[in-house]
């Protein structure tokens, strides 16, 4: 009887269209638009070229998300890149996705967003100087812990946080957009001509500028990680993407125009917090409001990233690529609490030595490498298995364009400006072999793992969870 009950445990389909749009848009609109503009401008060298980078970033993300939407309607399982590569290419390459995403990509993303939240949250208390690094990291840890508790307790609570914070951040961005329009209407524009002077066309500079721009769109793929919790995924998956990404792209362009209208390129590049500098120049004594708005925005993005990140761990464990305990769900709350606790722990470890800019570059390099592999899988399905049912499809040229962009993003910085860090990243990815061969392929130490699993299962009140297809 107990076995029959555990077989019935599933994660519920709690996400409708509004929640889906909130998850995509609310994760994308986070720390990036408040922190990345100065880095994009620094790398590319001119205001005009930086706006082109932002527009192209939105286009690449839109094409990538549409391609992922087709994959999500063919393979209707949660897990995103991991589950797609597993079903198309098999166990061995899929393990490297799980290994890298669980230990690098997702934790790095969570750490970077929590750092940007912390910088904005403490900025009003340190108006005349930079806040101490210890204070910033303590605030980042607190943010991760609060988000972790909300996600562990209840899916609906996590989604309510997502919707509420999306509304707050849209309001904050509209304040910046309207403020920029007023400045432009008054003719007090900081950049009036020679918008492309100083443009840096080096491959490394363009690649790094794209890394920072695309970081601001991180989250475009989040629905593919939670497909089993999405109502009518064949309809709501593509629809949410088509609503959310163009809206975010247009907002980002208008916000950057506002930044450039208020600040000179030099002021923008030297700013520690662009939104706060903008607020001080436009809102005067009310400039601190932008710190709060940016912090709230980053917190909402952190919540969405955490929500999807825990599902990657959960699905990888369910497929035998992680310890069984991580594939279990709480018997009452029906949340993948062990996977969320694991994600929290790794994110806190990544946070200790990390800084925002290096985390973003590290994250982007590894992530786009796997996005290219995933999209090559879509091409394979289109060419070799056209008979598979597809409620939604994109023209084959779209994934091809995104693959070309991904290859450029992976290779351009390495070719133009080789750095030892890229070698470290590559070696780390392939070091997964040392884990895969003994523990996944040959399944060593099963007895010890079983005892630990039983203890944790009783302690955490969790049980195995079925797929929700």
Short mmCIF file of C-alpha atoms in Angstrom, two decimals:
data_model
loop_
_atom_site.label_atom_id
_atom_site.label_comp_id
_atom_site.label_asym_id
_atom_site.label_seq_id
_atom_site.Cartn_x
_atom_site.Cartn_y
_atom_site.Cartn_z
CA UNK A 1 0.00 0.00 0.00
CA UNK A 2 2.81 2.41 0.91
CA UNK A 3 4.50 1.68 -2.42
CA UNK A 4 1.27 2.46 -4.30
CA UNK A 5 0.98 5.79 -2.51
CA UNK A 6 4.54 6.83 -3.29
CA UNK A 7 3.99 6.04 -6.95
CA UNK A 8 1.14 8.58 -7.06
CA UNK A 9 3.23 11.52 -5.79
CA UNK A 10 3.68 14.07 -8.58
CA UNK A 11 4.54 17.74 -8.91
CA UNK A 12 1.26 19.47 -9.70
CA UNK A 13 0.51 21.49 -12.85
CA UNK A 14 0.20 24.84 -11.06
CA UNK A 15 1.47 27.22 -13.78
CA UNK A 16 -1.04 28.91 -16.07
CA UNK A 17 -0.27 31.49 -18.78
CA UNK A 18 0.08 34.41 -16.33
CA UNK A 19 2.47 32.43 -14.13
CA UNK A 20 4.38 31.28 -17.23
CA UNK A 21 4.83 34.84 -18.53
CA UNK A 22 5.81 35.95 -15.01
CA UNK A 23 8.40 33.17 -14.77
CA UNK A 24 10.00 34.07 -18.13
CA UNK A 25 9.78 37.88 -17.95
CA UNK A 26 10.26 38.02 -14.18
CA UNK A 27 13.48 35.99 -14.36
CA UNK A 28 14.86 37.95 -17.32
CA UNK A 29 14.12 41.36 -15.77
CA UNK A 30 16.45 41.12 -12.83
CA UNK A 31 19.89 42.33 -12.03
CA UNK A 32 21.13 42.50 -15.63
CA UNK A 33 19.41 45.64 -16.86
CA UNK A 34 20.53 47.46 -13.70
CA UNK A 35 24.15 46.25 -13.79
CA UNK A 36 25.14 45.11 -17.29
CA UNK A 37 24.71 48.36 -19.32
CA UNK A 38 28.03 49.79 -18.13
CA UNK A 39 29.84 46.55 -19.00
CA UNK A 40 28.21 46.31 -22.46
CA UNK A 41 29.26 49.90 -23.16
CA UNK A 42 32.77 49.33 -21.78
CA UNK A 43 33.35 46.33 -24.04
CA UNK A 44 31.80 47.68 -27.25
CA UNK A 45 33.00 51.27 -26.81
CA UNK A 46 30.11 53.43 -28.10
CA UNK A 47 26.47 54.19 -27.18
CA UNK A 48 25.11 53.39 -30.66
CA UNK A 49 26.85 50.03 -30.84
CA UNK A 50 25.69 49.17 -27.30
CA UNK A 51 22.05 49.66 -28.35
CA UNK A 52 22.63 47.34 -31.33
CA UNK A 53 24.08 44.72 -28.94
CA UNK A 54 20.94 44.97 -26.78
CA UNK A 55 18.62 44.63 -29.79
CA UNK A 56 20.55 41.68 -31.23
CA UNK A 57 20.65 40.01 -27.81
CA UNK A 58 16.85 40.19 -27.68
CA UNK A 59 16.61 38.76 -31.21
CA UNK A 60 18.97 35.84 -30.45
CA UNK A 61 17.06 35.05 -27.27
CA UNK A 62 13.69 35.21 -29.06
CA UNK A 63 14.84 32.80 -31.79
CA UNK A 64 16.39 30.50 -29.17
CA UNK A 65 13.23 30.49 -27.03
CA UNK A 66 11.01 29.69 -30.04
CA UNK A 67 13.30 26.76 -30.89
CA UNK A 68 13.17 25.54 -27.29
CA UNK A 69 9.37 25.84 -27.39
CA UNK A 70 9.27 23.30 -30.23
CA UNK A 71 11.56 20.97 -28.26
CA UNK A 72 9.31 21.39 -25.21
CA UNK A 73 6.24 20.31 -27.17
CA UNK A 74 8.03 17.24 -28.63
CA UNK A 75 9.68 16.11 -25.35
CA UNK A 76 7.10 17.06 -22.70
CA UNK A 77 9.33 16.47 -19.68
CA UNK A 78 10.84 18.95 -17.26
CA UNK A 79 14.61 19.41 -17.18
CA UNK A 80 15.37 21.63 -20.17
CA UNK A 81 18.73 21.06 -21.86
CA UNK A 82 19.47 17.97 -19.75
CA UNK A 83 16.34 16.03 -20.70
CA UNK A 84 16.53 17.04 -24.39
CA UNK A 85 20.16 15.92 -24.76
CA UNK A 86 19.38 12.74 -22.78
CA UNK A 87 16.46 11.78 -25.05
CA UNK A 88 18.26 12.72 -28.30
CA UNK A 89 21.93 11.85 -27.68
CA UNK A 90 21.84 9.47 -24.72
CA UNK A 91 23.17 9.08 -21.17
CA UNK A 92 26.84 10.03 -21.54
CA UNK A 93 26.54 13.54 -23.08
CA UNK A 94 23.48 14.29 -20.90
CA UNK A 95 25.51 13.68 -17.76
CA UNK A 96 27.92 16.49 -18.70
CA UNK A 97 24.94 18.85 -18.97
CA UNK A 98 23.68 17.83 -15.54
CA UNK A 99 27.18 17.97 -14.03
CA UNK A 100 27.93 21.45 -15.44
CA UNK A 101 24.50 23.01 -14.93
CA UNK A 102 24.14 21.74 -11.36
CA UNK A 103 27.66 22.63 -10.23
CA UNK A 104 28.40 25.73 -12.34
CA UNK A 105 25.73 27.31 -14.53
CA UNK A 106 22.70 27.43 -12.21
CA UNK A 107 24.60 28.12 -8.97
CA UNK A 108 26.68 30.81 -10.74
CA UNK A 109 23.52 32.45 -12.03
CA UNK A 110 21.90 32.38 -8.57
CA UNK A 111 25.10 33.74 -6.96
CA UNK A 112 25.44 36.58 -9.48
CA UNK A 113 21.80 37.66 -9.10
CA UNK A 114 21.98 37.52 -5.30
CA UNK A 115 25.15 39.66 -5.40
CA UNK A 116 23.45 42.30 -7.53
CA UNK A 117 20.42 42.24 -5.21
CA UNK A 118 22.72 42.76 -2.24
CA UNK A 119 24.62 45.65 -3.85
CA UNK A 120 21.40 47.55 -4.52
CA UNK A 121 19.80 46.62 -1.19
CA UNK A 122 22.68 48.04 0.86
CA UNK A 123 23.50 50.98 -1.47
CA UNK A 124 21.19 53.50 0.33
CA UNK A 125 23.18 52.92 3.55
CA UNK A 126 26.52 53.65 1.82
CA UNK A 127 25.73 56.64 -0.42
CA UNK A 128 29.20 58.19 -0.23
CA UNK A 129 31.30 55.04 -0.56
CA UNK A 130 31.25 51.44 -1.76
CA UNK A 131 29.64 49.01 0.71
CA UNK A 132 31.96 46.52 2.47
CA UNK A 133 32.22 43.23 0.60
CA UNK A 134 31.32 41.26 3.73
CA UNK A 135 28.03 43.17 4.13
CA UNK A 136 27.17 42.62 0.46
CA UNK A 137 27.82 38.87 0.66
CA UNK A 138 25.85 38.51 3.91
CA UNK A 139 22.87 40.23 2.27
CA UNK A 140 23.26 37.91 -0.76
CA UNK A 141 23.24 34.86 1.52
CA UNK A 142 20.09 36.12 3.26
CA UNK A 143 18.34 36.58 -0.11
CA UNK A 144 19.21 33.04 -1.24
CA UNK A 145 17.94 31.58 2.05
CA UNK A 146 14.62 33.46 1.90
CA UNK A 147 14.00 32.41 -1.72
CA UNK A 148 14.96 28.82 -0.89
CA UNK A 149 12.45 28.67 1.97
CA UNK A 150 9.64 30.08 -0.18
CA UNK A 151 10.29 27.53 -2.95
CA UNK A 152 10.59 24.62 -0.52
CA UNK A 153 7.34 25.51 1.26
CA UNK A 154 4.93 25.96 -1.65
CA UNK A 155 4.90 26.23 -5.46
CA UNK A 156 1.98 28.69 -5.40
CA UNK A 157 3.82 30.90 -2.90
CA UNK A 158 6.87 30.96 -5.19
CA UNK A 159 4.68 31.88 -8.17
CA UNK A 160 2.84 34.62 -6.24
CA UNK A 161 6.22 36.12 -5.36
CA UNK A 162 7.11 35.95 -9.07
CA UNK A 163 3.94 37.77 -10.22
CA UNK A 164 4.09 40.46 -7.49
CA UNK A 165 7.77 41.22 -8.13
CA UNK A 166 7.22 41.30 -11.92
CA UNK A 167 4.63 44.06 -11.45
CA UNK A 168 7.04 45.96 -9.17
CA UNK A 169 9.96 45.74 -11.59
CA UNK A 170 7.82 46.73 -14.61
CA UNK A 171 6.77 49.82 -12.66
CA UNK A 172 10.43 50.62 -11.85
CA UNK A 173 11.50 50.26 -15.49
CA UNK A 174 8.58 52.43 -16.65
CA UNK A 175 9.77 55.16 -14.25
CA UNK A 176 13.20 55.05 -15.94
CA UNK A 177 11.64 55.05 -19.44
CA UNK A 178 9.31 57.98 -18.68
CA UNK A 179 12.12 59.89 -16.98
CA UNK A 180 14.27 59.44 -20.09
CA UNK A 181 11.44 60.64 -22.35
CA UNK A 182 11.04 63.79 -20.23
CA UNK A 183 14.82 64.48 -20.37
CA UNK A 184 14.87 63.99 -24.15
CA UNK A 185 11.79 66.24 -24.57
CA UNK A 186 13.56 68.96 -22.59
CA UNK A 187 16.60 68.67 -24.87
CA UNK A 188 19.02 67.92 -22.01
CA UNK A 189 20.45 64.83 -23.70
CA UNK A 190 23.91 63.68 -22.57
CA UNK A 191 24.68 61.95 -25.91
CA UNK A 192 23.50 63.93 -28.93
CA UNK A 193 25.80 62.97 -31.79
CA UNK A 194 28.66 60.72 -32.89
CA UNK A 195 26.86 57.76 -31.30
CA UNK A 196 29.25 55.25 -32.89
CA UNK A 197 32.55 57.02 -32.12
CA UNK A 198 35.01 54.68 -30.41
CA UNK A 199 33.23 51.45 -31.38
CA UNK A 200 35.45 48.44 -30.63
CA UNK A 201 35.00 45.78 -33.33
CA UNK A 202 37.36 43.14 -31.92
CA UNK A 203 35.89 39.65 -31.75
CA UNK A 204 36.60 39.37 -28.03
CA UNK A 205 35.01 42.76 -27.30
CA UNK A 206 31.86 41.94 -29.27
CA UNK A 207 31.65 38.50 -27.63
CA UNK A 208 32.07 39.91 -24.12
CA UNK A 209 29.52 42.66 -24.81
CA UNK A 210 27.06 39.99 -25.93
CA UNK A 211 27.79 37.94 -22.78
CA UNK A 212 26.80 40.90 -20.64
CA UNK A 213 23.77 41.76 -22.79
CA UNK A 214 22.53 38.18 -22.96
CA UNK A 215 23.04 37.83 -19.23
CA UNK A 216 20.22 40.37 -18.85
CA UNK A 217 17.96 38.01 -20.82
CA UNK A 218 18.95 34.93 -18.81
CA UNK A 219 15.75 33.09 -17.98
CA UNK A 220 14.31 32.88 -21.52
CA UNK A 221 14.59 29.07 -21.27
CA UNK A 222 13.08 28.68 -17.79
CA UNK A 223 9.71 27.27 -18.83
CA UNK A 224 11.46 24.30 -20.45
CA UNK A 225 12.79 23.32 -17.02
CA UNK A 226 9.27 23.09 -15.53
CA UNK A 227 7.21 21.71 -18.45
CA UNK A 228 5.57 19.06 -16.24
CA UNK A 229 4.23 21.82 -13.94
CA UNK A 230 2.83 23.92 -16.81
CA UNK A 231 -0.84 23.71 -17.73
CA UNK A 232 -1.38 22.90 -21.44
CA UNK A 233 2.35 23.22 -22.32
CA UNK A 234 1.69 22.76 -26.05
CA UNK A 235 -0.22 26.08 -25.96
CA UNK A 236 1.20 28.04 -23.03
CA UNK A 237 4.90 27.35 -23.66
CA UNK A 238 5.18 29.14 -27.05
CA UNK A 239 2.53 31.70 -26.11
CA UNK A 240 4.34 32.80 -22.92
CA UNK A 241 7.62 33.16 -24.82
CA UNK A 242 6.00 35.23 -27.60
CA UNK A 243 4.45 37.58 -25.01
CA UNK A 244 7.37 37.90 -22.60
CA UNK A 245 10.53 38.27 -24.70
CA UNK A 246 9.48 41.07 -27.13
CA UNK A 247 8.08 43.00 -24.13
CA UNK A 248 11.36 42.67 -22.23
CA UNK A 249 13.49 43.52 -25.29
CA UNK A 250 11.55 46.73 -25.96
CA UNK A 251 11.77 47.74 -22.30
CA UNK A 252 15.52 47.11 -22.23
CA UNK A 253 16.10 49.27 -25.31
CA UNK A 254 14.02 52.12 -23.89
CA UNK A 255 15.77 51.88 -20.50
CA UNK A 256 19.21 52.02 -22.17
CA UNK A 257 18.13 55.04 -24.22
CA UNK A 258 17.08 56.68 -20.95
CA UNK A 259 20.43 55.87 -19.30
CA UNK A 260 22.30 57.34 -22.29
CA UNK A 261 20.07 60.43 -22.35
CA UNK A 262 20.87 61.19 -18.71
CA UNK A 263 24.52 60.08 -18.44
CA UNK A 264 27.55 60.53 -20.63
CA UNK A 265 29.27 57.28 -21.70
CA UNK A 266 32.06 58.00 -19.24
CA UNK A 267 29.60 58.49 -16.36
CA UNK A 268 27.74 55.32 -17.29
CA UNK A 269 30.89 53.18 -17.53
CA UNK A 270 32.26 54.46 -14.20
CA UNK A 271 28.99 53.89 -12.31
CA UNK A 272 28.86 51.07 -9.76
CA UNK A 273 25.06 51.00 -9.96
CA UNK A 274 23.63 52.52 -13.14
CA UNK A 275 20.04 52.77 -11.91
CA UNK A 276 21.12 54.57 -8.72
CA UNK A 277 23.29 57.04 -10.67
CA UNK A 278 20.33 57.64 -13.02
CA UNK A 279 18.02 58.10 -10.02
CA UNK A 280 20.35 60.62 -8.34
CA UNK A 281 20.56 62.70 -11.53
CA UNK A 282 16.85 62.59 -12.44
CA UNK A 283 14.97 62.09 -9.16
CA UNK A 284 17.34 64.06 -6.93
CA UNK A 285 16.74 63.34 -3.25
CA UNK A 286 14.46 60.46 -4.27
CA UNK A 287 17.29 58.68 -6.09
CA UNK A 288 17.45 56.02 -3.36
CA UNK A 289 14.08 54.71 -4.63
CA UNK A 290 15.90 53.24 -7.65
CA UNK A 291 18.14 51.21 -5.31
CA UNK A 292 15.06 49.64 -3.74
CA UNK A 293 13.44 49.06 -7.16
CA UNK A 294 16.57 47.38 -8.52
CA UNK A 295 16.89 45.23 -5.40
CA UNK A 296 13.24 44.11 -5.71
CA UNK A 297 13.80 43.37 -9.39
CA UNK A 298 16.86 41.22 -8.66
CA UNK A 299 14.99 39.40 -5.90
CA UNK A 300 12.17 38.44 -8.28
CA UNK A 301 14.71 37.21 -10.82
CA UNK A 302 16.49 35.23 -8.11
CA UNK A 303 13.21 33.53 -7.22
CA UNK A 304 12.55 32.48 -10.84
CA UNK A 305 16.10 31.24 -11.39
CA UNK A 306 15.97 29.23 -8.18
CA UNK A 307 12.59 27.73 -9.11
CA UNK A 308 13.90 26.38 -12.43
CA UNK A 309 17.36 25.45 -11.10
CA UNK A 310 15.93 23.07 -8.52
CA UNK A 311 13.98 21.26 -11.26
CA UNK A 312 17.16 20.47 -13.25
CA UNK A 313 18.61 18.76 -10.19
CA UNK A 314 15.31 16.93 -9.55
CA UNK A 315 15.02 15.60 -13.12
CA UNK A 316 18.72 14.61 -13.34
CA UNK A 317 18.33 12.55 -10.15
CA UNK A 318 15.11 10.98 -11.45
CA UNK A 319 17.04 9.79 -14.52
CA UNK A 320 19.79 8.24 -12.36
CA UNK A 321 22.45 10.96 -12.86
CA UNK A 322 22.35 12.19 -9.26
CA UNK A 323 21.65 10.47 -5.91
CA UNK A 324 18.06 9.15 -5.61
CA UNK A 325 17.23 11.41 -2.68
CA UNK A 326 17.35 14.44 -5.00
CA UNK A 327 14.55 12.96 -7.15
CA UNK A 328 12.06 12.95 -4.29
CA UNK A 329 9.28 15.38 -3.37
CA UNK A 330 7.79 16.35 -0.03
CA UNK A 331 4.81 14.09 0.72
CA UNK A 332 2.52 16.99 1.69
CA UNK A 333 3.86 20.11 -0.03
CA UNK A 334 4.71 18.30 -3.31
CA UNK A 335 7.85 20.41 -3.83
CA UNK A 336 11.24 18.87 -4.80
CA UNK A 337 12.72 19.98 -1.46
CA UNK A 338 15.92 17.82 -1.47
CA UNK A 339 16.87 19.17 -4.94
CA UNK A 340 16.17 22.74 -3.77
CA UNK A 341 18.30 22.25 -0.64
CA UNK A 342 21.16 20.89 -2.79
CA UNK A 343 20.87 23.86 -5.19
CA UNK A 344 20.94 26.26 -2.22
CA UNK A 345 24.09 24.67 -0.80
CA UNK A 346 26.05 24.77 -4.07
CA UNK A 347 24.94 28.36 -4.77
CA UNK A 348 26.19 29.49 -1.35
CA UNK A 349 29.57 27.82 -2.02
CA UNK A 350 29.88 29.57 -5.43
CA UNK A 351 28.95 32.89 -3.79
CA UNK A 352 31.88 32.87 -1.33
CA UNK A 353 34.74 33.65 -3.80
CA UNK A 354 32.70 35.10 -6.69
CA UNK A 355 32.35 38.60 -8.15
CA UNK A 356 29.58 39.69 -10.52
CA UNK A 357 31.48 40.27 -13.78
CA UNK A 358 33.62 37.10 -13.69
CA UNK A 359 30.58 35.00 -12.72
CA UNK A 360 28.64 36.34 -15.74
CA UNK A 361 31.44 35.58 -18.23
CA UNK A 362 32.00 32.13 -16.72
CA UNK A 363 28.26 31.38 -16.79
CA UNK A 364 27.77 32.60 -20.37
CA UNK A 365 30.66 30.64 -21.85
CA UNK A 366 29.47 27.31 -20.45
CA UNK A 367 25.74 27.93 -20.97
CA UNK A 368 25.95 28.83 -24.67
CA UNK A 369 28.14 25.79 -25.33
CA UNK A 370 25.28 23.55 -24.18
CA UNK A 371 22.56 25.64 -25.83
CA UNK A 372 24.30 24.95 -29.17
CA UNK A 373 24.32 21.19 -28.47
CA UNK A 374 20.64 21.25 -27.48
CA UNK A 375 19.63 23.11 -30.65
CA UNK A 376 21.67 20.72 -32.78
CA UNK A 377 19.39 18.06 -31.28
CA UNK A 378 16.35 19.96 -32.57
CA UNK A 379 17.92 20.01 -36.05
CA UNK A 380 18.45 16.24 -35.79
CA UNK A 381 14.78 15.68 -34.88
CA UNK A 382 13.61 17.93 -37.72
CA UNK A 383 15.72 16.11 -40.31
CA UNK A 384 15.68 12.51 -39.05
CA UNK A 385 12.33 12.30 -37.24
CA UNK A 386 9.89 14.64 -38.98
CA UNK A 387 7.03 12.24 -38.14
CA UNK A 388 7.13 13.08 -34.39
CA UNK A 389 3.98 14.95 -33.26
CA UNK A 390 4.68 18.68 -33.02
CA UNK A 391 1.90 20.93 -31.67
CA UNK A 392 4.24 23.85 -32.38
CA UNK A 393 7.10 24.14 -34.90
CA UNK A 394 9.60 26.75 -36.11
CA UNK A 395 11.30 27.01 -39.52
CA UNK A 396 14.60 25.11 -39.59
CA UNK A 397 16.52 28.31 -40.33
CA UNK A 398 15.76 29.65 -36.82
CA UNK A 399 17.69 27.03 -34.78
CA UNK A 400 20.48 27.20 -37.40
CA UNK A 401 20.86 30.96 -36.80
CA UNK A 402 20.92 30.50 -33.02
CA UNK A 403 23.53 27.72 -33.30
CA UNK A 404 25.74 30.05 -35.38
CA UNK A 405 25.32 32.77 -32.74
CA UNK A 406 26.13 30.29 -29.95
CA UNK A 407 29.28 29.06 -31.72
CA UNK A 408 30.39 32.68 -32.13
CA UNK A 409 29.76 33.39 -28.43
CA UNK A 410 31.79 30.36 -27.37
CA UNK A 411 34.72 30.79 -29.80
CA UNK A 412 35.08 34.56 -30.35
CA UNK A 413 36.51 35.51 -26.94
CA UNK A 414 38.85 32.47 -26.95
CA UNK A 415 40.23 33.11 -30.46
CA UNK A 416 40.62 36.87 -30.11
CA UNK A 417 41.84 37.00 -26.52
CA UNK A 418 42.81 33.55 -25.16
CA UNK A 419 42.61 33.31 -21.38
CA UNK A 420 43.53 30.45 -19.08
CA UNK A 421 40.08 30.63 -17.43
CA UNK A 422 38.44 29.13 -20.54
CA UNK A 423 40.78 26.15 -20.32
CA UNK A 424 39.84 25.71 -16.67
CA UNK A 425 36.14 25.75 -17.58
CA UNK A 426 36.63 23.17 -20.35
CA UNK A 427 38.70 20.91 -18.10
CA UNK A 428 36.04 21.16 -15.40
CA UNK A 429 33.28 20.11 -17.83
CA UNK A 430 35.25 17.06 -18.98
CA UNK A 431 36.25 16.19 -15.42
CA UNK A 432 32.68 14.89 -15.18
CA UNK A 433 34.07 11.65 -16.63
CA UNK A 434 35.70 10.99 -13.23
CA UNK A 435 32.23 11.00 -11.68
CA UNK A 436 30.28 9.36 -14.51
CA UNK A 437 32.35 6.21 -15.00
CA UNK A 438 32.48 4.89 -11.41
CA UNK A 439 29.22 6.24 -9.97
CA UNK A 440 26.78 6.39 -12.91
CA UNK A 441 28.03 3.74 -15.34
CA UNK A 442 29.32 1.14 -12.84
CA UNK A 443 27.09 2.30 -9.93
CA UNK A 444 29.72 1.94 -7.19
CA UNK A 445 28.86 2.32 -3.47
CA UNK A 446 25.12 1.53 -3.80
CA UNK A 447 24.87 0.14 -0.25
CA UNK A 448 26.18 3.28 1.44
CA UNK A 449 23.98 5.53 -0.71
CA UNK A 450 20.88 3.46 0.12
CA UNK A 451 21.41 3.91 3.88
CA UNK A 452 21.94 7.68 3.49
CA UNK A 453 18.88 7.90 1.21
CA UNK A 454 16.60 6.11 3.69
CA UNK A 455 17.79 8.34 6.56
CA UNK A 456 17.29 11.56 4.55
CA UNK A 457 13.95 10.34 3.21
CA UNK A 458 12.60 9.95 6.74
CA UNK A 459 14.25 13.15 8.01
CA UNK A 460 12.99 15.34 5.12
CA UNK A 461 9.59 13.58 4.79
CA UNK A 462 10.01 12.94 1.06
CA UNK A 463 9.09 10.13 -1.30
CA UNK A 464 9.84 9.18 -4.95
CA UNK A 465 7.92 11.28 -7.47
CA UNK A 466 6.43 10.13 -10.75
CA UNK A 467 6.64 12.01 -14.05
CA UNK A 468 3.71 14.31 -14.74
CA UNK A 469 3.09 13.77 -18.46
#
